[in-house]
Amino acid sequence: PELVDILDNDWDGQEQLRLEIRNRFAKFGNDDEDVDALAAGPLEHYFRHLNTIPTWRGGKYSGGVVVFNRAIGYGKDLAASADGRVKGEPVADSLGPAQGRDLKGPTAMLRSAARLPLGLATCATCLNLKLTPSIFKDDDGFDKVATLFQTYFKLGGQQLQVNVVDRETLVAAQKKPENYKSLVVRVGGYSARFTDLDPEQQNDII
């Protein structure tokens, strides 16, 4: 009851507690089986429940996880949450962890995502993976990334959308968009020219 009251008041006067919960407690996307199970359980319930509802044509509904560009809008309408998120902050932009919560690298993040019941998500899933260009400085980097992708799909992964760009480039494109008209990024299920996105969407990607 105390935590619910704190969330109802958007962490007012509880910043130290909020930061401790946000930064010290384990989060989805870091290859922690117990935490990943907390994400997988409700998702499986959702998918299986949809399969019990008949469509008007006699088929069955199926679930998916495709956020597209709605992470910002969903967050604006959502109260503070128990993971340390404040009211109005964007939610996760895809099937993956919320922004900044995956701290152990892409391998750990993909292992967490593969523990979700993706085989039930027949409507599709969308998983954003952000890599820095420096990983491709030699052929060894390409081979490692290829192995990473292949392993994710062997574990049951359905789909990946990959951004290969560094933060500095995105920030520079915000400041001088005329120099970055050709910069294309994956958003949450589709590609877009970075300079065509509104500032909120750009900041969310950064």
mmCIF file of C-alpha atoms in Angstrom:
data_model
loop_
_atom_site.group_PDB
_atom_site.id
_atom_site.type_symbol
_atom_site.label_atom_id
_atom_site.label_comp_id
_atom_site.label_asym_id
_atom_site.label_seq_id
_atom_site.Cartn_x
_atom_site.Cartn_y
_atom_site.Cartn_z
ATOM 1 C CA PRO A 1 0.000 0.000 0.000
ATOM 2 C CA GLU A 2 2.852 2.416 0.741
ATOM 3 C CA LEU A 3 4.407 1.866 -2.698
ATOM 4 C CA VAL A 4 1.047 2.338 -4.410
ATOM 5 C CA ASP A 5 0.650 5.647 -2.595
ATOM 6 C CA ILE A 6 4.146 6.698 -3.708
ATOM 7 C CA LEU A 7 3.333 5.849 -7.323
ATOM 8 C CA ASP A 8 0.009 7.691 -7.141
ATOM 9 C CA ASN A 9 2.037 10.740 -6.118
ATOM 10 C CA ASP A 10 4.592 10.226 -8.908
ATOM 11 C CA TRP A 11 7.498 9.563 -6.526
ATOM 12 C CA ASP A 12 7.079 13.003 -4.947
ATOM 13 C CA GLY A 13 9.617 13.323 -2.124
ATOM 14 C CA GLN A 14 10.947 9.812 -2.849
ATOM 15 C CA GLU A 15 13.680 10.481 -5.400
ATOM 16 C CA GLN A 16 16.326 8.506 -3.514
ATOM 17 C CA LEU A 17 14.053 5.462 -3.361
ATOM 18 C CA ARG A 18 13.111 5.879 -7.031
ATOM 19 C CA LEU A 19 16.740 5.961 -8.135
ATOM 20 C CA GLU A 20 17.623 2.975 -5.969
ATOM 21 C CA ILE A 21 14.796 0.932 -7.496
ATOM 22 C CA ARG A 22 15.619 2.084 -10.999
ATOM 23 C CA ASN A 23 19.379 1.594 -10.827
ATOM 24 C CA ARG A 24 20.052 -1.167 -8.300
ATOM 25 C CA PHE A 25 17.237 -3.663 -8.818
ATOM 26 C CA ALA A 26 17.519 -6.212 -11.642
ATOM 27 C CA LYS A 27 15.668 -5.338 -14.849
ATOM 28 C CA PHE A 28 14.516 -7.268 -17.897
ATOM 29 C CA GLY A 29 17.096 -7.407 -20.667
ATOM 30 C CA ASN A 30 20.116 -8.470 -18.623
ATOM 31 C CA ASP A 31 19.963 -12.280 -18.889
ATOM 32 C CA ASP A 32 18.423 -12.767 -15.449
ATOM 33 C CA GLU A 33 16.127 -15.803 -15.607
ATOM 34 C CA ASP A 34 14.006 -14.785 -12.608
ATOM 35 C CA VAL A 35 13.377 -11.287 -13.926
ATOM 36 C CA ASP A 36 12.766 -12.564 -17.459
ATOM 37 C CA ALA A 37 10.127 -14.946 -16.071
ATOM 38 C CA LEU A 38 8.255 -11.949 -14.620
ATOM 39 C CA ALA A 39 7.993 -10.564 -18.155
ATOM 40 C CA ALA A 40 7.205 -13.884 -19.808
ATOM 41 C CA GLY A 41 4.339 -14.918 -17.492
ATOM 42 C CA PRO A 42 1.875 -12.065 -18.175
ATOM 43 C CA LEU A 43 2.803 -12.068 -21.868
ATOM 44 C CA GLU A 44 2.014 -15.770 -22.212
ATOM 45 C CA HIS A 45 -1.301 -15.246 -20.382
ATOM 46 C CA TYR A 46 -2.161 -12.439 -22.798
ATOM 47 C CA PHE A 47 -1.319 -14.484 -25.900
ATOM 48 C CA ARG A 48 -3.194 -17.583 -24.724
ATOM 49 C CA HIS A 49 -6.244 -15.555 -23.707
ATOM 50 C CA LEU A 50 -6.440 -13.970 -27.153
ATOM 51 C CA ASN A 51 -6.437 -17.454 -28.690
ATOM 52 C CA THR A 52 -9.718 -18.189 -26.867
ATOM 53 C CA ILE A 53 -11.564 -15.296 -28.533
ATOM 54 C CA PRO A 54 -13.153 -16.139 -31.898
ATOM 55 C CA THR A 55 -13.057 -13.652 -34.749
ATOM 56 C CA TRP A 56 -16.171 -12.871 -36.771
ATOM 57 C CA ARG A 57 -14.834 -15.132 -39.529
ATOM 58 C CA GLY A 58 -14.456 -18.077 -37.167
ATOM 59 C CA GLY A 59 -10.716 -17.868 -36.603
ATOM 60 C CA LYS A 60 -8.864 -16.910 -33.448
ATOM 61 C CA TYR A 61 -7.107 -13.731 -32.445
ATOM 62 C CA SER A 62 -3.371 -13.861 -31.871
ATOM 63 C CA GLY A 63 -1.004 -11.574 -30.040
ATOM 64 C CA GLY A 64 2.103 -9.638 -30.869
ATOM 65 C CA VAL A 65 4.404 -6.975 -29.483
ATOM 66 C CA VAL A 66 4.819 -4.154 -31.978
ATOM 67 C CA VAL A 67 5.071 -0.677 -30.479
ATOM 68 C CA PHE A 68 5.952 1.318 -33.639
ATOM 69 C CA ASN A 69 6.255 4.981 -32.624
ATOM 70 C CA ARG A 70 3.730 4.809 -29.790
ATOM 71 C CA ALA A 71 6.177 4.398 -26.884
ATOM 72 C CA ILE A 72 6.105 8.134 -26.226
ATOM 73 C CA GLY A 73 2.316 8.457 -26.458
ATOM 74 C CA TYR A 74 1.697 5.400 -24.304
ATOM 75 C CA GLY A 75 4.078 6.790 -21.686
ATOM 76 C CA LYS A 76 2.319 10.155 -21.601
ATOM 77 C CA ASP A 77 -0.928 8.466 -20.602
ATOM 78 C CA LEU A 78 0.644 6.112 -18.055
ATOM 79 C CA ALA A 79 1.098 6.804 -14.361
ATOM 80 C CA ALA A 80 4.401 6.244 -12.556
ATOM 81 C CA SER A 81 5.447 2.596 -12.445
ATOM 82 C CA ALA A 82 7.195 0.449 -9.875
ATOM 83 C CA ASP A 83 10.434 0.102 -11.870
ATOM 84 C CA GLY A 84 11.366 3.725 -11.134
ATOM 85 C CA ARG A 85 9.701 5.224 -14.195
ATOM 86 C CA VAL A 86 8.037 8.602 -13.610
ATOM 87 C CA LYS A 87 4.614 9.622 -14.894
ATOM 88 C CA GLY A 88 4.709 10.527 -18.573
ATOM 89 C CA GLU A 89 8.098 8.961 -19.342
ATOM 90 C CA PRO A 90 8.156 6.802 -22.513
ATOM 91 C CA VAL A 91 7.714 3.053 -22.183
ATOM 92 C CA ALA A 92 9.879 0.460 -23.933
ATOM 93 C CA ASP A 93 10.031 1.046 -27.683
ATOM 94 C CA SER A 94 9.698 -2.634 -28.583
ATOM 95 C CA LEU A 95 9.718 -6.172 -27.214
ATOM 96 C CA GLY A 96 13.040 -5.359 -25.556
ATOM 97 C CA PRO A 97 13.865 -3.647 -22.274
ATOM 98 C CA ALA A 98 12.930 -0.087 -21.449
ATOM 99 C CA GLN A 99 15.438 2.497 -22.598
ATOM 100 C CA GLY A 100 18.662 2.392 -20.614
ATOM 101 C CA ARG A 101 17.737 -0.686 -18.564
ATOM 102 C CA ASP A 102 19.845 -3.234 -20.463
ATOM 103 C CA LEU A 103 23.299 -2.907 -18.940
ATOM 104 C CA LYS A 104 25.052 -6.146 -19.907
ATOM 105 C CA GLY A 105 25.282 -5.835 -23.671
ATOM 106 C CA PRO A 106 23.443 -7.209 -26.705
ATOM 107 C CA THR A 107 24.043 -10.894 -25.959
ATOM 108 C CA ALA A 108 22.361 -10.631 -22.559
ATOM 109 C CA MET A 109 19.512 -8.586 -24.007
ATOM 110 C CA LEU A 110 18.824 -11.124 -26.758
ATOM 111 C CA ARG A 111 18.932 -14.031 -24.296
ATOM 112 C CA SER A 112 16.285 -12.265 -22.199
ATOM 113 C CA ALA A 113 14.090 -11.615 -25.236
ATOM 114 C CA ALA A 114 14.380 -15.244 -26.334
ATOM 115 C CA ARG A 115 12.904 -16.356 -22.991
ATOM 116 C CA LEU A 116 9.611 -14.679 -23.849
ATOM 117 C CA PRO A 117 6.864 -16.885 -25.371
ATOM 118 C CA LEU A 118 7.612 -15.698 -28.906
ATOM 119 C CA GLY A 119 6.162 -18.829 -30.487
ATOM 120 C CA LEU A 120 2.710 -17.665 -29.348
ATOM 121 C CA ALA A 121 3.157 -14.189 -30.828
ATOM 122 C CA THR A 122 1.923 -15.090 -34.274
ATOM 123 C CA CYS A 123 0.887 -11.511 -34.978
ATOM 124 C CA ALA A 124 4.640 -10.627 -34.903
ATOM 125 C CA THR A 125 7.103 -9.088 -32.542
ATOM 126 C CA CYS A 126 9.425 -6.147 -32.950
ATOM 127 C CA LEU A 127 12.823 -6.064 -31.235
ATOM 128 C CA ASN A 128 15.158 -3.090 -31.563
ATOM 129 C CA LEU A 129 18.894 -3.690 -31.298
ATOM 130 C CA LYS A 130 21.305 -0.770 -31.309
ATOM 131 C CA LEU A 131 24.939 -1.353 -32.220
ATOM 132 C CA THR A 132 27.820 1.089 -32.451
ATOM 133 C CA PRO A 133 29.600 1.345 -35.845
ATOM 134 C CA SER A 134 32.953 0.550 -34.206
ATOM 135 C CA ILE A 135 31.934 -3.107 -33.890
ATOM 136 C CA PHE A 136 32.235 -3.409 -37.678
ATOM 137 C CA LYS A 137 35.762 -2.007 -37.970
ATOM 138 C CA ASP A 138 37.072 -5.390 -39.147
ATOM 139 C CA ASP A 139 35.787 -8.680 -40.573
ATOM 140 C CA ASP A 140 35.886 -10.270 -37.133
ATOM 141 C CA GLY A 141 33.172 -7.867 -36.000
ATOM 142 C CA PHE A 142 30.894 -8.873 -38.867
ATOM 143 C CA ASP A 143 31.357 -12.552 -38.021
ATOM 144 C CA LYS A 144 30.564 -11.968 -34.348
ATOM 145 C CA VAL A 145 27.392 -10.023 -35.152
ATOM 146 C CA ALA A 146 26.270 -12.699 -37.623
ATOM 147 C CA THR A 147 26.782 -15.366 -34.958
ATOM 148 C CA LEU A 148 24.882 -13.244 -32.434
ATOM 149 C CA PHE A 149 21.890 -12.952 -34.770
ATOM 150 C CA GLN A 150 21.921 -16.634 -35.720
ATOM 151 C CA THR A 151 22.045 -17.667 -32.078
ATOM 152 C CA TYR A 152 19.074 -15.443 -31.206
ATOM 153 C CA PHE A 153 16.966 -17.058 -33.920
ATOM 154 C CA LYS A 154 18.060 -20.547 -32.859
ATOM 155 C CA LEU A 155 16.820 -19.673 -29.351
ATOM 156 C CA GLY A 156 13.387 -18.845 -30.779
ATOM 157 C CA GLY A 157 13.746 -15.187 -31.737
ATOM 158 C CA GLN A 158 11.401 -13.991 -34.468
ATOM 159 C CA GLN A 159 12.660 -10.665 -35.693
ATOM 160 C CA LEU A 160 15.369 -8.052 -35.225
ATOM 161 C CA GLN A 161 15.644 -4.489 -36.411
ATOM 162 C CA VAL A 162 19.082 -3.056 -36.097
ATOM 163 C CA ASN A 163 20.378 0.489 -35.836
ATOM 164 C CA VAL A 164 24.107 0.900 -36.439
ATOM 165 C CA VAL A 165 24.813 4.472 -35.439
ATOM 166 C CA ASP A 166 26.483 6.214 -32.529
ATOM 167 C CA ARG A 167 24.934 8.731 -30.187
ATOM 168 C CA GLU A 168 27.230 11.507 -31.361
ATOM 169 C CA THR A 169 25.955 11.226 -34.935
ATOM 170 C CA LEU A 170 22.328 11.429 -33.811
ATOM 171 C CA VAL A 171 22.978 14.464 -31.622
ATOM 172 C CA ALA A 172 24.817 16.162 -34.498
ATOM 173 C CA ALA A 173 21.858 15.418 -36.795
ATOM 174 C CA GLN A 174 19.542 17.167 -34.336
ATOM 175 C CA LYS A 175 21.726 20.255 -34.342
ATOM 176 C CA LYS A 176 22.371 20.408 -38.108
ATOM 177 C CA PRO A 177 19.647 18.374 -39.823
ATOM 178 C CA GLU A 178 20.561 19.782 -43.231
ATOM 179 C CA ASN A 179 23.783 17.732 -43.101
ATOM 180 C CA TYR A 180 22.060 14.448 -42.233
ATOM 181 C CA LYS A 181 19.089 14.207 -44.589
ATOM 182 C CA SER A 182 20.029 10.657 -45.607
ATOM 183 C CA LEU A 183 20.374 9.279 -42.060
ATOM 184 C CA VAL A 184 17.827 6.438 -41.720
ATOM 185 C CA VAL A 185 16.991 4.756 -38.417
ATOM 186 C CA ARG A 186 14.710 1.994 -37.271
ATOM 187 C CA VAL A 187 12.006 3.300 -34.949
ATOM 188 C CA GLY A 188 9.703 0.652 -33.551
ATOM 189 C CA GLY A 189 8.656 -1.435 -36.531
ATOM 190 C CA TYR A 190 9.515 0.800 -39.444
ATOM 191 C CA SER A 191 12.351 2.872 -40.885
ATOM 192 C CA ALA A 192 12.374 6.662 -41.024
ATOM 193 C CA ARG A 193 14.711 9.492 -41.875
ATOM 194 C CA PHE A 194 15.996 10.668 -38.522
ATOM 195 C CA THR A 195 15.649 14.348 -39.381
ATOM 196 C CA ASP A 196 11.963 13.868 -40.282
ATOM 197 C CA LEU A 197 11.093 12.640 -36.781
ATOM 198 C CA ASP A 198 9.812 15.062 -34.162
ATOM 199 C CA PRO A 199 12.253 16.009 -31.366
ATOM 200 C CA GLU A 200 10.554 13.755 -28.803
ATOM 201 C CA GLN A 201 10.950 10.721 -31.061
ATOM 202 C CA GLN A 202 14.549 11.654 -31.824
ATOM 203 C CA ASN A 203 15.367 11.956 -28.126
ATOM 204 C CA ASP A 204 13.748 8.608 -27.420
ATOM 205 C CA ILE A 205 15.992 6.928 -30.036
ATOM 206 C CA ILE A 206 19.072 8.709 -28.674
#
